[in-house]
Phi, psi and omega in degrees: 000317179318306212270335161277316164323332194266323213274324161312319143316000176242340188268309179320312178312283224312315178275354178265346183284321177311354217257308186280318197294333197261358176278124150315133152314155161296163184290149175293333158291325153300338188243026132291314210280340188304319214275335171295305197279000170277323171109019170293103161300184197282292156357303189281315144295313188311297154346275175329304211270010179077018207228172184289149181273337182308320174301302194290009217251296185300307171312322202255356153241359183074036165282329198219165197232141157277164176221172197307150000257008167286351199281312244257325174285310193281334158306007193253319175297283206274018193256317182280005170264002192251344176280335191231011161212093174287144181291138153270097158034298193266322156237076168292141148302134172288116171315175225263080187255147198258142193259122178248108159281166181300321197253005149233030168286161172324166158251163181295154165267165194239182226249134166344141183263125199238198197290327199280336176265337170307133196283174190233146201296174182285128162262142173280199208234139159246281192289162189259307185314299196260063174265128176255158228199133170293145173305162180276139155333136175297124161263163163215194203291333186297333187263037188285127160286158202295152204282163235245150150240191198297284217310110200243112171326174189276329178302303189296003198239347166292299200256019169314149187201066203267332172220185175328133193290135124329119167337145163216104168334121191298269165031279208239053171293134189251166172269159165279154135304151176295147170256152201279161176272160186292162163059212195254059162091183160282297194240158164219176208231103200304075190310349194088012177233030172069005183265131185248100146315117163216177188290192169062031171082009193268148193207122179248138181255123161241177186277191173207002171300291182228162207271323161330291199290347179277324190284351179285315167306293168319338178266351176262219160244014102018313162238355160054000199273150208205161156203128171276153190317172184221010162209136169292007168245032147231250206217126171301171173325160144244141171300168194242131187234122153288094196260117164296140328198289186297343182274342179248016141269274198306037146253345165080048154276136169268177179296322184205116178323124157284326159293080180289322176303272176277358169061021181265154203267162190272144181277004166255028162271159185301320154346330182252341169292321159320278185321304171289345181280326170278357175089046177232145170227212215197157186287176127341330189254037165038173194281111141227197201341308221245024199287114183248132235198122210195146175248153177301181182256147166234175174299342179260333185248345194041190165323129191228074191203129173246136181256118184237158183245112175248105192298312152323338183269355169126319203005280162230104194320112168337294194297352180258312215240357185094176162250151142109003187266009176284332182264006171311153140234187225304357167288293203294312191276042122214035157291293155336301154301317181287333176284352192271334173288326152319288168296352197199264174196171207269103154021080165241028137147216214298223199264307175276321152327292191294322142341286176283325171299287196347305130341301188280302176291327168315312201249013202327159165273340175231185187218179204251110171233160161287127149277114191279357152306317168240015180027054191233153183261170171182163187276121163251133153319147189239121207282119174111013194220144165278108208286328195220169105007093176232178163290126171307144140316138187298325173287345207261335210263126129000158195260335188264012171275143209313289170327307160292327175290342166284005193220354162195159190283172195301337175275314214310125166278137204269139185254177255263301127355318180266309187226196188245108161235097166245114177220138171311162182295130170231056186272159147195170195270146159311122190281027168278323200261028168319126169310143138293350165297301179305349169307308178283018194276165178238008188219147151233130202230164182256165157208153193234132171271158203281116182042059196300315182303317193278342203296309189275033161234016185268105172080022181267108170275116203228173197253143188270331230240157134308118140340115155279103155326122146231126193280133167060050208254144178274106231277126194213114167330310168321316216246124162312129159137180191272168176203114159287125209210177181242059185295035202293309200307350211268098165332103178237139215274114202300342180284003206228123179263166197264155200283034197218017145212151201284336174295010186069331195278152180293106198314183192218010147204209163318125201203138171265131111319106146327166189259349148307317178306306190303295194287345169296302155324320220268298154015274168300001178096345178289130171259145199278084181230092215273155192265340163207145151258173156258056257218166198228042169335328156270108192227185152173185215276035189337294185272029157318267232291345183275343170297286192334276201327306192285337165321285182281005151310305182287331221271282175014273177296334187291328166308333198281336190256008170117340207249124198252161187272015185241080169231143166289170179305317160314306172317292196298327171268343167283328188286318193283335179292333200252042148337078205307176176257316156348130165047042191266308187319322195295290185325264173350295182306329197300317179318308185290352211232338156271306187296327158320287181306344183277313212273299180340324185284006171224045176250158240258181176302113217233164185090132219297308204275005178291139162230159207274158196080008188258105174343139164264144176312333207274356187266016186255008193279176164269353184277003185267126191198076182324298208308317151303311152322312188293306158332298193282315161335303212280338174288318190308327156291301196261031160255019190268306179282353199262312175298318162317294194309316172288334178274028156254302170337297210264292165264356171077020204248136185224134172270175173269327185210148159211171207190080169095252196242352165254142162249140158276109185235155195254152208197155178264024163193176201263359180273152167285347179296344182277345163261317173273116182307153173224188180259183200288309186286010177116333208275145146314126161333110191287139160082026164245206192283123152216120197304167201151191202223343176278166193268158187093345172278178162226151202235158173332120171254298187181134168249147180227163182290174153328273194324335208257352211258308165325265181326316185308327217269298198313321174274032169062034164255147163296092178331312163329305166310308175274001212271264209305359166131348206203144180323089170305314147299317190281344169281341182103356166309000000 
């Protein structure tokens, strides 16, 4: 009798959880303002009902509906709060009607995507800094997008970004919340059972018969997916369909490419016959990992274009995203991929890819203007963004770029004199000039600073512009570009590696400089009187706002993971050591998504078939820009170097090794608290090393014995590279 009771009680639920899903919900402003006037947090439901408070944020803004079996609890919730806070007449909410603003109407249309604007496939990476990457689509005057009007929505008015991001002291930087997606999100993630994931648990029926009918689906409404734009003169999002290892066998994909060389799926397979029969085509970097499948646009149709992830193919590189998260499954990666879209930007293929569009959606290059002559719109540049295409100075250029194969034969090796080597630090010290005290220290410890690259594009002034040749030029901190100049004279101290080569060693004549490095001398007391430049009289601050973002992207998840900018130093090193595992892939990507991205603005020419002295596809952006890549390097050494310099100064503390963004200083404990000097009150040393969570602070890299630190120094290896135990470049570190 018990057991027919439970089960007629279970039948009974069942119908009543049927009974709230097909019942409207309260207006999403109603079941806010009930949650309020009860004096309930975000938080607090979310508890109750088992779901992320970001879902109940979404539910309470309508991007998103709970679904069973949460709808049927939270319809319960709010029935009874509607009992003990009844609504009043004057403020009812108006139903709930889809609102179209200027900036989120269709666009106009824009001109076939042929080879020359199409991006190029994905390589893997040996250096993160120098990763090559396909170039970003050419904009011209033809894609200029439809002109924005005043009104901005609550979302599109959070990440509008029209000029530099107002300064924010890393310090004391707080995280943002995520803002929930628009519609059911930017992206969803396909299990192969016709089911479509996206966050906060929403499971979507898509078709599965053929990849036409998924992508016609995805563009519709239905799927609903969406992402907004992130400056009001560029483009929202296209959706991202993730396909998993079983959803691209039911699409009549295979599991593993046959082309290992080029990762392209073959062009007389059927999938592309499908495609091209329905009139969809495909970029320049053809269906591999990363394949964006897109129609032209007409006046009638506007943008038509889906960005797919096929995980089985590499999609997402272990070394960027962690392993194994390509096998999560399809709820949590796309829980995961959305907060990283959220916070940074929707995937459009790897890390450094996406890295660099960021740039470009943040900054666009041209903008929709009236000609009043022809009253007509065209595209005008958007003052503070790379509007074109320009040429490297000849020292900023690659050894296969055009300019240099015109000016030395293909063996020449180029000296020092010749080209710009801004590269990060590969340094140690000679272990002759090990001290005896440090000999009796007993630990050697690292420390790494926190997002070193973007920290040094932050308030970086770079060239918008061509290079100007100038002869004798008088040297002005202020102005972007290369400069040949002699620092050889300038005495330094050997326990220090020098801050004016990436080798540590002291130059030995004439070397062109960057104008962080230059001024960095100038700095140090060397007078600088370089004998010709290259300079960029047209500059700004391009990577403010591409700073801002990925800053409160990183501070953000690292909040989600306990670790906050108000924790003292002790706190901040206990918390990173007890590190969840939770949203660690975010972290990570996000990291891999600065240094990509940096390296991308030089990247260099790829394929069997390149020959040298020949354009490469990636030189057709306005994003290829070494100089600016050299720029951000050379500040990141020499805040590197300045902080090493004050704790010798100040303490007499010398590192052993550094490597890139970590240093080694050897210590009489495994802590970094055990070497970094502090003040009479207590304070980090001001202008040293300061542990935190923000980028440009540093956090606990890894300890090893003396003795092990030693050996290392003795086999000419860089301690920096092991102090965790394990190669940190070859990991992607």
């Amino acid at each position: 009798m018990e057991n027919e009771q439970q089960s007629l009680f279970a039948a009974v639920d069942a119908l009543l959880e049927e009974a709230a899903a097909q019942d409207p919900l309260p207006h999403p402003d109603e079941r806010k303002r009930l949650r309020e006037a009860a004096g309930l947090s975000q938080d607090q439901i979310a508890k109750a009902l088992s779901v992320r408070r970001e879902t109940v944020t979404s539910w309470e803004t309508g991007r998103t509906a709970p679904r069973p079996p949460k709808r049927a609890a939270y319809a319960r919730l709010l029935e009874g709060l509607t009992t003990l806070h009844p609504i009043n007449a004057v403020n009812a909410p108006e139903p709930e009607t889809p609102t179209v603003n200027a900036v989120n109407a269709p666009e106009p249309a824009a001109p076939t995507v042929n080879a020359v604007d199409a991006p190029e496939p994905t390589a893997p990476t040996v250096n993160a800094v120098n990763a090559p990457e396909p170039p970003a689509p050419t904009v011209n005057a033809v894609n200029a997008p439809v002109p924005t009007a005043p009104t901005v929505n609550a979302v599109n008015a959070v990440n509008a970004a029209p000029s530099p991001a107002p300064t924010v002291n890393a310090v004391n930087a707080k995280p943002r919340p995520t803002t929930p997606p628009e519609g059911n999100g930017p992206l969803v993630v396909l299990d192969g059972t016709g089911h479509a994931h996206a966050a906060g648990g929403l499971v979507l029926d898509h078709p599965t018969t053929t990849l036409p009918a998924l992508i016609a689906w995805a563009l519709g409404p239905d799927a609903d997916l969406r992402s907004p734009r992130l400056h009001r003169n560029g483009k929202d999002g296209d959706p991202l369909l993730v396909l998993t290892a079983a959803a691209t066998e039911a699409l009549g994909l295979p599991l593993v490419l046959e082309d290992r060389r080029a990762l392209r799926l073959p062009d007389n397979h059927p999938t592309l016959k499908q495609l091209a029969k329905s009139k969809w085509q495909l970029t320049r970097r053809g269906f591999g990992p990363w394949p964006r499948i897109y129609r032209p646009a007409t006046p009638t149709t506007g943008r038509q274009c889906v960005q797919l992830a096929v995980l089985p193919w590499g999609a997402l590189d272990p070394r960027a995203w962690g392993e194994d998260t390509a096998e999560l499954p399809a709820p949590e990666l796309a829980e995961l991929l959305t907060t990283y879209a959220a916070r940074v930007l929707t995937p459009r293929g790897s890390t450094a890819v996406t890295g660099l569009e960021l740039m470009t959606a943040l900054r666009p290059p041209t903008r929709a203007a009236r000609n009043p002559q022809t009253n007509t719109w065209e595209s005008a540049p958007v003052a503070g963004s790379l509007v074109r295409p320009v040429d490297p100075a000849p020292p900023e250029a690659p050894d296969e770029h055009p300019v240099v194969a015109a000016l030395y034969p293909r063996a020449h090796q180029r000296t020092p004199d010749q080209v710009l080597d801004e590269e990060a630090y590969d340094w140690i010290r000679d272990p002759e000039l090990l001290s005896d005290a440090e000999c009796t220290r007993t630990h050697a410890v690292g420390i790494d600073v926190n997002m070193a690259f973007a920290a040094a594009a932050n308030r970086l002034a770079v060239g918008l512009g061509p290079a100007v040749h100038a002869s004798r030029p008088r040297f002005d901190p202020k102005t972007p570009g290369c400069w040949l100049a002699d620092l050889s004279a300038l005495d330094l101290d050997p326990r220090l590696p020098s801050p004016f080569t990436p080798h540590g060693k002291p130059p030995t004549g004439p070397a062109w400089y960057a104008t962080p490095t230059l001024a960095y001398a100038l700095e140090l007391g060397h007078p600088v009187e370089p004998a010709e430049a290259w300079l960029r009289p047209d500059n700004g601050p391009y990577l403010d706002a591409w700073y801002t973002r990925l800053r409160d992207a990183y501070v953000a998840t690292m909040a989600d993971l306990g670790v906050t900018p108000a924790l003292s130093e002790p706190e901040f090193l206990t918390a990173m050591a007890a590190l969840p595992s939770g949203n660690k892939q975010v972290l990570s990507a996000i990291k891999s998504t600065v240094k990509g991205g940096i390296g991308k603005l030089r990247e260099r020419p790829q394929g069997a078939g390149y020959r040298h002295g020949e354009p490469w596809p990636a030189l057709e952006r306005p994003t290829w820009r070494p100089d600016i890549r050299a720029a951000v390097i050379s500040t990141a050494r020499v805040n590197m170097h300045r902080k090493m310099l004050k704790l010798a100064t100040v303490a007499g503390e010398y590192p052993i090794a550094v490597l890139s963004d970590c240093a080694v200083y050897l210590s009489d404990g495994p802590s970094p608290l055990d070497f970094l000097p502090h003040t009479p009150e207590g304070k980090p040393l001001p202008g040293g090393f300061r542990l935190g969570v923000s980028p440009g602070m540093v956090k606990h890299e890894g300890t090893q014995p003396l003795l092990w630190a030693v050996q290392m120094l003795d086999e000419g290896l860089n301690p920096a590279r092991h102090i965790k135990g394990h190669d940190a470049a070859a990991d992607g570190e």
